[in-house]
PDB file of C-alpha atoms in Angstrom:
ATOM      1  CA  VAL C  20       0.158   0.004  -0.271  1.00  0.00           C
ATOM      2  CA  ALA C  21       3.054   2.253   0.813  1.00  0.00           C
ATOM      3  CA  LEU C  22       4.583   1.647  -2.492  1.00  0.00           C
ATOM      4  CA  HIS C  23       1.703   2.728  -4.480  1.00  0.00           C
ATOM      5  CA  GLU C  24       0.797   5.368  -2.839  1.00  0.00           C
ATOM      6  CA  THR C  25       3.813   7.075  -3.104  1.00  0.00           C
ATOM      7  CA  VAL C  26       4.024   6.080  -6.998  1.00  0.00           C
ATOM      8  CA  ARG C  27       0.423   7.520  -6.630  1.00  0.00           C
ATOM      9  CA  GLY C  28       2.121  10.328  -5.403  1.00  0.00           C
ATOM     10  CA  TRP C  29       5.333  11.137  -8.130  1.00  0.00           C
ATOM     11  CA  ALA C  30       3.613  10.162 -10.925  1.00  0.00           C
ATOM     12  CA  ALA C  31       0.410  13.226  -9.994  1.00  0.00           C
ATOM     13  CA  ARG C  32       3.960  15.379  -9.589  1.00  0.00           C
ATOM     14  CA  HIS C  33       5.513  14.709 -12.753  1.00  0.00           C
ATOM     15  CA  SER C  34       3.308  13.575 -14.789  1.00  0.00           C
ATOM     16  CA  PRO C  35      -0.025  15.788 -14.607  1.00  0.00           C
ATOM     17  CA  SER C  36      -2.263  15.215 -17.872  1.00  0.00           C
ATOM     18  CA  ASP C  37      -0.731  18.471 -19.797  1.00  0.00           C
ATOM     19  CA  VAL C  38       2.694  15.945 -19.533  1.00  0.00           C
ATOM     20  CA  VAL C  39       0.813  12.964 -21.462  1.00  0.00           C
ATOM     21  CA  ARG C  40      -0.768  15.339 -23.694  1.00  0.00           C
ATOM     22  CA  SER C  41       2.805  16.789 -24.965  1.00  0.00           C
ATOM     23  CA  LEU C  42       3.815  13.405 -25.714  1.00  0.00           C
ATOM     24  CA  LEU C  43       0.480  12.991 -28.049  1.00  0.00           C
ATOM     25  CA  ASP C  44       1.433  15.619 -29.754  1.00  0.00           C
ATOM     26  CA  ALA C  45       4.711  15.118 -30.285  1.00  0.00           C
ATOM     27  CA  ASP C  46       6.281  14.180 -33.487  1.00  0.00           C
ATOM     28  CA  ALA C  47       8.805  11.824 -32.137  1.00  0.00           C
ATOM     29  CA  GLU C  48       9.347  10.677 -27.904  1.00  0.00           C
ATOM     30  CA  VAL C  49      12.404  11.673 -26.156  1.00  0.00           C
ATOM     31  CA  ARG C  50      13.754  10.282 -23.054  1.00  0.00           C
ATOM     32  CA  PRO C  51      10.908  12.604 -19.981  1.00  0.00           C
ATOM     33  CA  GLU C  52      12.569  15.145 -17.799  1.00  0.00           C
ATOM     34  CA  PHE C  53      11.589  13.020 -15.446  1.00  0.00           C
ATOM     35  CA  TRP C  54      13.937  10.389 -15.809  1.00  0.00           C
ATOM     36  CA  GLY C  55      16.728  11.570 -13.971  1.00  0.00           C
ATOM     37  CA  ASP C  56      13.928  11.725 -10.808  1.00  0.00           C
ATOM     38  CA  LEU C  57      12.440   8.685 -11.366  1.00  0.00           C
ATOM     39  CA  ALA C  58      15.757   6.513 -10.891  1.00  0.00           C
ATOM     40  CA  ALA C  59      16.743   8.180  -7.566  1.00  0.00           C
ATOM     41  CA  GLN C  60      13.570   6.786  -6.372  1.00  0.00           C
ATOM     42  CA  GLY C  61      15.697   3.628  -7.211  1.00  0.00           C
ATOM     43  CA  TRP C  62      12.496   2.070  -9.310  1.00  0.00           C
ATOM     44  CA  LEU C  63      14.449   0.949 -11.866  1.00  0.00           C
ATOM     45  CA  GLY C  64      16.575  -1.542  -9.238  1.00  0.00           C
ATOM     46  CA  LEU C  65      13.677  -2.922  -7.194  1.00  0.00           C
ATOM     47  CA  HIS C  66      13.901  -6.957  -8.575  1.00  0.00           C
ATOM     48  CA  VAL C  67      18.010  -6.864  -9.145  1.00  0.00           C
ATOM     49  CA  PRO C  68      20.067  -8.303  -5.971  1.00  0.00           C
ATOM     50  CA  GLU C  69      21.527  -5.281  -3.667  1.00  0.00           C
ATOM     51  CA  GLU C  70      24.505  -6.933  -4.612  1.00  0.00           C
ATOM     52  CA  LEU C  71      24.234  -6.008  -8.498  1.00  0.00           C
ATOM     53  CA  GLY C  72      22.900  -2.161  -6.691  1.00  0.00           C
ATOM     54  CA  GLY C  73      19.772  -2.972  -6.578  1.00  0.00           C
ATOM     55  CA  ASP C  74      17.039  -3.081  -3.949  1.00  0.00           C
ATOM     56  CA  GLY C  75      16.548  -6.548  -3.648  1.00  0.00           C
ATOM     57  CA  TYR C  76      13.371  -7.108  -3.359  1.00  0.00           C
ATOM     58  CA  GLY C  77      11.095  -9.053  -6.796  1.00  0.00           C
ATOM     59  CA  LEU C  78       9.405  -8.732  -9.666  1.00  0.00           C
ATOM     60  CA  PRO C  79       5.875  -8.493  -7.608  1.00  0.00           C
ATOM     61  CA  GLU C  80       6.748  -4.722  -6.600  1.00  0.00           C
ATOM     62  CA  VAL C  81       8.516  -4.050 -10.004  1.00  0.00           C
ATOM     63  CA  VAL C  82       4.678  -4.311 -10.500  1.00  0.00           C
ATOM     64  CA  VAL C  83       3.056  -2.772  -8.343  1.00  0.00           C
ATOM     65  CA  VAL C  84       4.974   0.324  -9.542  1.00  0.00           C
ATOM     66  CA  LEU C  85       4.312  -0.062 -13.423  1.00  0.00           C
ATOM     67  CA  GLU C  86       0.194   0.108 -12.129  1.00  0.00           C
ATOM     68  CA  GLU C  87       0.677   3.924 -10.388  1.00  0.00           C
ATOM     69  CA  LEU C  88       2.427   4.846 -13.807  1.00  0.00           C
ATOM     70  CA  GLY C  89      -0.263   2.969 -16.011  1.00  0.00           C
ATOM     71  CA  ARG C  90      -2.840   4.499 -14.458  1.00  0.00           C
ATOM     72  CA  ALA C  91      -1.545   8.119 -15.062  1.00  0.00           C
ATOM     73  CA  CYS C  92      -0.277   7.043 -18.217  1.00  0.00           C
ATOM     74  CA  THR C  93       3.198   7.998 -17.450  1.00  0.00           C
ATOM     75  CA  PRO C  94       5.217   8.544 -20.692  1.00  0.00           C
ATOM     76  CA  GLY C  95       8.505   7.016 -20.552  1.00  0.00           C
ATOM     77  CA  PRO C  96      11.346   3.868 -20.962  1.00  0.00           C
ATOM     78  CA  TYR C  97      10.389   2.038 -17.528  1.00  0.00           C
ATOM     79  CA  LEU C  98       8.603  -0.481 -18.820  1.00  0.00           C
ATOM     80  CA  ALA C  99      10.919  -1.519 -20.856  1.00  0.00           C
ATOM     81  CA  SER C 100      13.572  -0.931 -18.908  1.00  0.00           C
ATOM     82  CA  ALA C 101      13.051  -2.892 -15.802  1.00  0.00           C
ATOM     83  CA  LEU C 102      11.662  -5.383 -18.750  1.00  0.00           C
ATOM     84  CA  ALA C 103      15.305  -5.576 -19.765  1.00  0.00           C
ATOM     85  CA  ALA C 104      16.755  -5.482 -16.549  1.00  0.00           C
ATOM     86  CA  ALA C 105      14.895  -8.774 -15.488  1.00  0.00           C
ATOM     87  CA  VAL C 106      15.861 -10.577 -18.531  1.00  0.00           C
ATOM     88  CA  VAL C 107      19.608  -9.656 -18.399  1.00  0.00           C
ATOM     89  CA  LEU C 108      18.824 -10.937 -14.646  1.00  0.00           C
ATOM     90  CA  GLU C 109      17.656 -14.593 -15.404  1.00  0.00           C
ATOM     91  CA  SER C 110      20.059 -14.819 -18.014  1.00  0.00           C
ATOM     92  CA  LEU C 111      23.133 -14.407 -14.918  1.00  0.00           C
ATOM     93  CA  GLY C 112      21.739 -17.997 -13.481  1.00  0.00           C
ATOM     94  CA  ASP C 113      23.499 -17.171  -9.976  1.00  0.00           C
ATOM     95  CA  PRO C 114      23.876 -13.547  -9.480  1.00  0.00           C
ATOM     96  CA  LEU C 115      26.196 -13.842  -6.168  1.00  0.00           C
ATOM     97  CA  ASP C 116      28.655 -15.508  -8.818  1.00  0.00           C
ATOM     98  CA  ALA C 117      28.263 -11.985 -11.335  1.00  0.00           C
ATOM     99  CA  ALA C 118      28.820  -9.898  -8.139  1.00  0.00           C
ATOM    100  CA  ASP C 119      32.125 -11.529  -6.647  1.00  0.00           C
ATOM    101  CA  PRO C 120      34.405  -8.397  -6.774  1.00  0.00           C
ATOM    102  CA  GLY C 121      36.939 -11.443  -6.948  1.00  0.00           C
ATOM    103  CA  ALA C 122      35.567 -12.351 -10.252  1.00  0.00           C
ATOM    104  CA  ALA C 123      36.540 -11.808 -13.400  1.00  0.00           C
ATOM    105  CA  PRO C 124      33.690  -8.340 -14.423  1.00  0.00           C
ATOM    106  CA  SER C 125      31.229  -9.621 -16.909  1.00  0.00           C
ATOM    107  CA  GLU C 126      29.492  -7.179 -18.935  1.00  0.00           C
ATOM    108  CA  SER C 127      26.170  -8.278 -17.924  1.00  0.00           C
ATOM    109  CA  ALA C 128      26.726  -7.740 -14.538  1.00  0.00           C
ATOM    110  CA  GLU C 129      28.078  -3.445 -15.119  1.00  0.00           C
ATOM    111  CA  THR C 130      24.928  -3.794 -17.607  1.00  0.00           C
ATOM    112  CA  LEU C 131      22.404  -4.164 -14.955  1.00  0.00           C
ATOM    113  CA  ARG C 132      24.827  -1.517 -12.933  1.00  0.00           C
ATOM    114  CA  GLY C 133      24.017   0.841 -15.713  1.00  0.00           C
ATOM    115  CA  LEU C 134      20.002  -0.243 -15.820  1.00  0.00           C
ATOM    116  CA  VAL C 135      19.167   0.237 -12.344  1.00  0.00           C
ATOM    117  CA  SER C 136      20.840   3.924 -11.487  1.00  0.00           C
ATOM    118  CA  GLY C 137      18.993   5.200 -15.029  1.00  0.00           C
ATOM    119  CA  ALA C 138      22.111   5.641 -16.655  1.00  0.00           C
ATOM    120  CA  LEU C 139      21.426   3.058 -19.170  1.00  0.00           C
ATOM    121  CA  ILE C 140      17.999   2.518 -20.491  1.00  0.00           C
ATOM    122  CA  GLY C 141      17.315  -1.184 -21.612  1.00  0.00           C
ATOM    123  CA  SER C 142      14.704  -3.121 -23.413  1.00  0.00           C
ATOM    124  CA  VAL C 143      14.232  -6.173 -24.891  1.00  0.00           C
ATOM    125  CA  ALA C 144      13.046  -7.794 -28.940  1.00  0.00           C
ATOM    126  CA  LEU C 145      10.032  -9.805 -28.257  1.00  0.00           C
ATOM    127  CA  ALA C 146       9.108 -10.457 -31.984  1.00  0.00           C
ATOM    128  CA  GLY C 147      10.955 -11.986 -35.016  1.00  0.00           C
ATOM    129  CA  SER C 148      15.001 -12.488 -34.422  1.00  0.00           C
ATOM    130  CA  LEU C 149      18.134 -12.043 -36.353  1.00  0.00           C
ATOM    131  CA  SER C 150      20.566 -13.799 -37.891  1.00  0.00           C
ATOM    132  CA  ALA C 151      23.590 -15.181 -36.439  1.00  0.00           C
ATOM    133  CA  GLU C 152      26.835 -16.869 -37.554  1.00  0.00           C
ATOM    134  CA  ALA C 153      29.920 -18.053 -34.973  1.00  0.00           C
ATOM    135  CA  ALA C 154      33.012 -15.590 -35.328  1.00  0.00           C
ATOM    136  CA  ASP C 155      36.050 -16.299 -33.093  1.00  0.00           C
ATOM    137  CA  ASN C 156      36.701 -16.691 -29.364  1.00  0.00           C
ATOM    138  CA  GLY C 157      33.252 -17.040 -28.747  1.00  0.00           C
ATOM    139  CA  ALA C 158      31.628 -13.862 -30.891  1.00  0.00           C
ATOM    140  CA  LEU C 159      28.380 -13.881 -32.838  1.00  0.00           C
ATOM    141  CA  VAL C 160      27.948 -11.899 -36.418  1.00  0.00           C
ATOM    142  CA  VAL C 161      24.618 -10.903 -36.259  1.00  0.00           C
ATOM    143  CA  GLY C 162      22.263  -8.729 -38.836  1.00  0.00           C
ATOM    144  CA  GLY C 163      18.933  -8.568 -39.646  1.00  0.00           C
ATOM    145  CA  LYS C 164      15.555  -6.184 -38.285  1.00  0.00           C
ATOM    146  CA  VAL C 165      13.962  -7.207 -35.865  1.00  0.00           C
ATOM    147  CA  SER C 166      10.868  -4.919 -35.301  1.00  0.00           C
ATOM    148  CA  PRO C 167       8.310  -3.461 -32.778  1.00  0.00           C
ATOM    149  CA  VAL C 168      11.132  -3.294 -30.175  1.00  0.00           C
ATOM    150  CA  LEU C 169       9.659  -0.556 -26.623  1.00  0.00           C
ATOM    151  CA  SER C 170      11.073   1.793 -26.703  1.00  0.00           C
ATOM    152  CA  GLY C 171      13.743   1.286 -28.618  1.00  0.00           C
ATOM    153  CA  HIS C 172      14.896   4.609 -30.101  1.00  0.00           C
ATOM    154  CA  LEU C 173      15.436   5.581 -26.531  1.00  0.00           C
ATOM    155  CA  ALA C 174      17.148   2.438 -25.740  1.00  0.00           C
ATOM    156  CA  ASP C 175      21.086   1.908 -24.950  1.00  0.00           C
ATOM    157  CA  ILE C 176      20.887  -1.188 -24.628  1.00  0.00           C
ATOM    158  CA  VAL C 177      18.506  -4.440 -26.478  1.00  0.00           C
ATOM    159  CA  VAL C 178      18.207  -7.794 -25.563  1.00  0.00           C
ATOM    160  CA  ALA C 179      17.371  -9.207 -29.107  1.00  0.00           C
ATOM    161  CA  ASP C 180      17.042 -13.499 -30.020  1.00  0.00           C
ATOM    162  CA  ALA C 181      19.907 -14.196 -32.897  1.00  0.00           C
ATOM    163  CA  GLN C 182      18.386 -17.948 -34.124  1.00  0.00           C
ATOM    164  CA  GLY C 183      18.167 -19.155 -31.004  1.00  0.00           C
ATOM    165  CA  THR C 184      20.595 -16.986 -29.090  1.00  0.00           C
ATOM    166  CA  TRP C 185      20.110 -14.361 -26.989  1.00  0.00           C
ATOM    167  CA  VAL C 186      22.196 -11.063 -27.017  1.00  0.00           C
ATOM    168  CA  LEU C 187      22.838  -8.171 -25.641  1.00  0.00           C
ATOM    169  CA  LEU C 188      23.447  -5.132 -28.595  1.00  0.00           C
ATOM    170  CA  GLU C 189      24.633  -1.129 -27.141  1.00  0.00           C
ATOM    171  CA  ARG C 190      23.872   1.403 -28.674  1.00  0.00           C
ATOM    172  CA  SER C 191      26.846   1.204 -31.823  1.00  0.00           C
ATOM    173  CA  ASP C 192      25.106  -1.786 -32.826  1.00  0.00           C
ATOM    174  CA  PHE C 193      21.801  -0.569 -34.145  1.00  0.00           C
ATOM    175  CA  GLU C 194      20.369   2.216 -35.874  1.00  0.00           C
ATOM    176  CA  ALA C 195      16.370   2.251 -34.621  1.00  0.00           C
ATOM    177  CA  CYS C 196      14.036   3.728 -36.030  1.00  0.00           C
ATOM    178  CA  GLU C 197      10.414   5.015 -34.056  1.00  0.00           C
ATOM    179  CA  LEU C 198       7.446   3.480 -36.118  1.00  0.00           C
ATOM    180  CA  PRO C 199       3.880   4.795 -36.450  1.00  0.00           C
ATOM    181  CA  SER C 200       2.558   3.589 -32.995  1.00  0.00           C
ATOM    182  CA  MET C 201      -1.133   2.312 -32.214  1.00  0.00           C
ATOM    183  CA  ASP C 202      -0.315   4.016 -28.191  1.00  0.00           C
ATOM    184  CA  LEU C 203       1.682   6.729 -28.488  1.00  0.00           C
ATOM    185  CA  THR C 204       2.300   6.971 -24.959  1.00  0.00           C
ATOM    186  CA  ARG C 205       4.174   3.407 -25.325  1.00  0.00           C
ATOM    187  CA  ARG C 206       6.036   4.407 -28.833  1.00  0.00           C
ATOM    188  CA  VAL C 207       7.865   1.328 -30.548  1.00  0.00           C
ATOM    189  CA  ALA C 208      10.592   1.630 -33.117  1.00  0.00           C
ATOM    190  CA  GLU C 209      12.004  -0.917 -35.431  1.00  0.00           C
ATOM    191  CA  LEU C 210      16.229  -1.981 -35.351  1.00  0.00           C
ATOM    192  CA  THR C 211      18.445  -2.602 -37.831  1.00  0.00           C
ATOM    193  CA  VAL C 212      21.019  -4.628 -36.550  1.00  0.00           C
ATOM    194  CA  ASP C 213      24.599  -5.264 -38.167  1.00  0.00           C
ATOM    195  CA  ALA C 214      27.508  -5.793 -35.325  1.00  0.00           C
ATOM    196  CA  VAL C 215      30.270  -8.478 -34.220  1.00  0.00           C
ATOM    197  CA  ILE C 216      28.817  -8.831 -30.627  1.00  0.00           C
ATOM    198  CA  PRO C 217      31.827 -10.510 -27.933  1.00  0.00           C
ATOM    199  CA  ALA C 218      31.292 -13.622 -26.300  1.00  0.00           C
ATOM    200  CA  GLY C 219      31.063 -10.916 -23.287  1.00  0.00           C
ATOM    201  CA  ARG C 220      27.450  -9.792 -24.967  1.00  0.00           C
ATOM    202  CA  VAL C 221      26.001 -13.709 -25.537  1.00  0.00           C
ATOM    203  CA  LEU C 222      23.669 -14.076 -23.050  1.00  0.00           C
ATOM    204  CA  ARG C 223      24.099 -17.761 -23.613  1.00  0.00           C
ATOM    205  CA  GLY C 224      21.271 -18.368 -20.506  1.00  0.00           C
ATOM    206  CA  LEU C 225      17.977 -16.857 -21.716  1.00  0.00           C
ATOM    207  CA  SER C 226      15.032 -18.760 -22.967  1.00  0.00           C
ATOM    208  CA  ALA C 227      12.826 -16.952 -25.692  1.00  0.00           C
ATOM    209  CA  ALA C 228      10.473 -18.465 -22.954  1.00  0.00           C
ATOM    210  CA  HIS C 229      11.190 -16.805 -19.769  1.00  0.00           C
ATOM    211  CA  ALA C 230      12.115 -13.564 -21.411  1.00  0.00           C
ATOM    212  CA  ARG C 231       8.418 -13.953 -22.669  1.00  0.00           C
ATOM    213  CA  ASP C 232       6.831 -14.767 -19.386  1.00  0.00           C
ATOM    214  CA  LEU C 233       8.404 -11.638 -17.509  1.00  0.00           C
ATOM    215  CA  ALA C 234       6.804  -9.297 -20.249  1.00  0.00           C
ATOM    216  CA  ALA C 235       3.768 -10.971 -20.376  1.00  0.00           C
ATOM    217  CA  VAL C 236       3.614 -10.249 -16.749  1.00  0.00           C
ATOM    218  CA  LEU C 237       5.518  -7.000 -16.246  1.00  0.00           C
ATOM    219  CA  LEU C 238       3.485  -5.655 -19.703  1.00  0.00           C
ATOM    220  CA  ALA C 239      -0.854  -7.544 -18.078  1.00  0.00           C
ATOM    221  CA  ALA C 240       0.663  -4.689 -15.087  1.00  0.00           C
ATOM    222  CA  ASP C 241       0.681  -1.818 -16.961  1.00  0.00           C
ATOM    223  CA  ALA C 242      -2.447  -2.371 -18.468  1.00  0.00           C
ATOM    224  CA  VAL C 243      -3.944  -3.306 -15.651  1.00  0.00           C
ATOM    225  CA  GLY C 244      -3.144   0.189 -14.398  1.00  0.00           C
ATOM    226  CA  GLY C 245      -4.246   2.349 -16.900  1.00  0.00           C
ATOM    227  CA  SER C 246      -7.795  -0.059 -17.247  1.00  0.00           C
ATOM    228  CA  GLN C 247      -8.292   1.571 -13.321  1.00  0.00           C
ATOM    229  CA  TRP C 248      -8.080   4.405 -13.774  1.00  0.00           C
ATOM    230  CA  CYS C 249     -10.894   4.102 -16.735  1.00  0.00           C
ATOM    231  CA  VAL C 250     -13.376   2.242 -14.325  1.00  0.00           C
ATOM    232  CA  GLU C 251     -12.437   4.868 -11.459  1.00  0.00           C
ATOM    233  CA  THR C 252     -12.616   7.742 -13.668  1.00  0.00           C
ATOM    234  CA  ALA C 253     -16.086   5.854 -15.636  1.00  0.00           C
ATOM    235  CA  ALA C 254     -17.821   5.277 -12.076  1.00  0.00           C
ATOM    236  CA  GLU C 255     -17.099   8.864 -11.131  1.00  0.00           C
ATOM    237  CA  TYR C 256     -18.731  10.267 -14.451  1.00  0.00           C
ATOM    238  CA  ALA C 257     -22.186   7.968 -13.634  1.00  0.00           C
ATOM    239  CA  LYS C 258     -22.046   9.207 -10.537  1.00  0.00           C
ATOM    240  CA  ASP C 259     -22.333  12.709 -11.907  1.00  0.00           C
ATOM    241  CA  ARG C 260     -23.442  13.311 -14.751  1.00  0.00           C
ATOM    242  CA  ARG C 261     -27.075  13.421 -14.522  1.00  0.00           C
ATOM    243  CA  GLN C 262     -30.064  12.694 -17.134  1.00  0.00           C
ATOM    244  CA  PHE C 263     -33.979  13.120 -16.830  1.00  0.00           C
ATOM    245  CA  GLY C 264     -33.295  14.767 -14.028  1.00  0.00           C
ATOM    246  CA  ARG C 265     -31.334  11.544 -11.796  1.00  0.00           C
ATOM    247  CA  PRO C 266     -27.722  10.381 -11.786  1.00  0.00           C
ATOM    248  CA  ILE C 267     -26.957   8.207 -15.279  1.00  0.00           C
ATOM    249  CA  GLY C 268     -25.213   5.825 -13.611  1.00  0.00           C
ATOM    250  CA  GLN C 269     -29.407   4.628 -11.380  1.00  0.00           C
ATOM    251  CA  PHE C 270     -30.537   3.790 -15.395  1.00  0.00           C
ATOM    252  CA  GLN C 271     -30.605   0.132 -16.121  1.00  0.00           C
TER     253      GLN C 271
END
């Protein structure tokens, strides 16, 4: 309850209706001005272990944040970036091993820290697959196009499928083109990829099924928040709107 109230209050201050409407009128989406403040709340790392810079909770806490941000139609890449962190975390296996200060630095672990701090924006390409060819030292040569990618035009890193092997793309590995979106508060992009992905950014422990399961949970939470607002607003209107001398909610 406390987290619900905190996020709802934050959204009311940073994402009132005029902020949402300005996004609807914009030709292209940019990183929202409040992104730094949102990251400072610690919500980007609720589901990430403390050893990797997060708060050590889990997906249920992220779901609470997404419900409230969805209720306010808060723009920006929180959903995409939180999903990317969840997917990268899944690929690490035992997070304690990745966080071991005596071990060699893991590119995935460093990426997680960037996502948690808000320094990096992430996304996951859930549709389509890139081509992949083996290269030296465990690297993969990947190429092709994937779309639609939620917030792909804002992303610094994208997790994508390359013929059954998931890879971590950096901004220099792809070109993003924002696509026409039916929901202008949750915009999508097409990515064109042509890159050599080193072994450190090949995510061997990740399956497409699990990545999509994580996405389904978080996307559903966002949708539930928007639905809650619709129900509450319709109920209040039915109480206040009068026709033939009585509130319309009294009619069958």
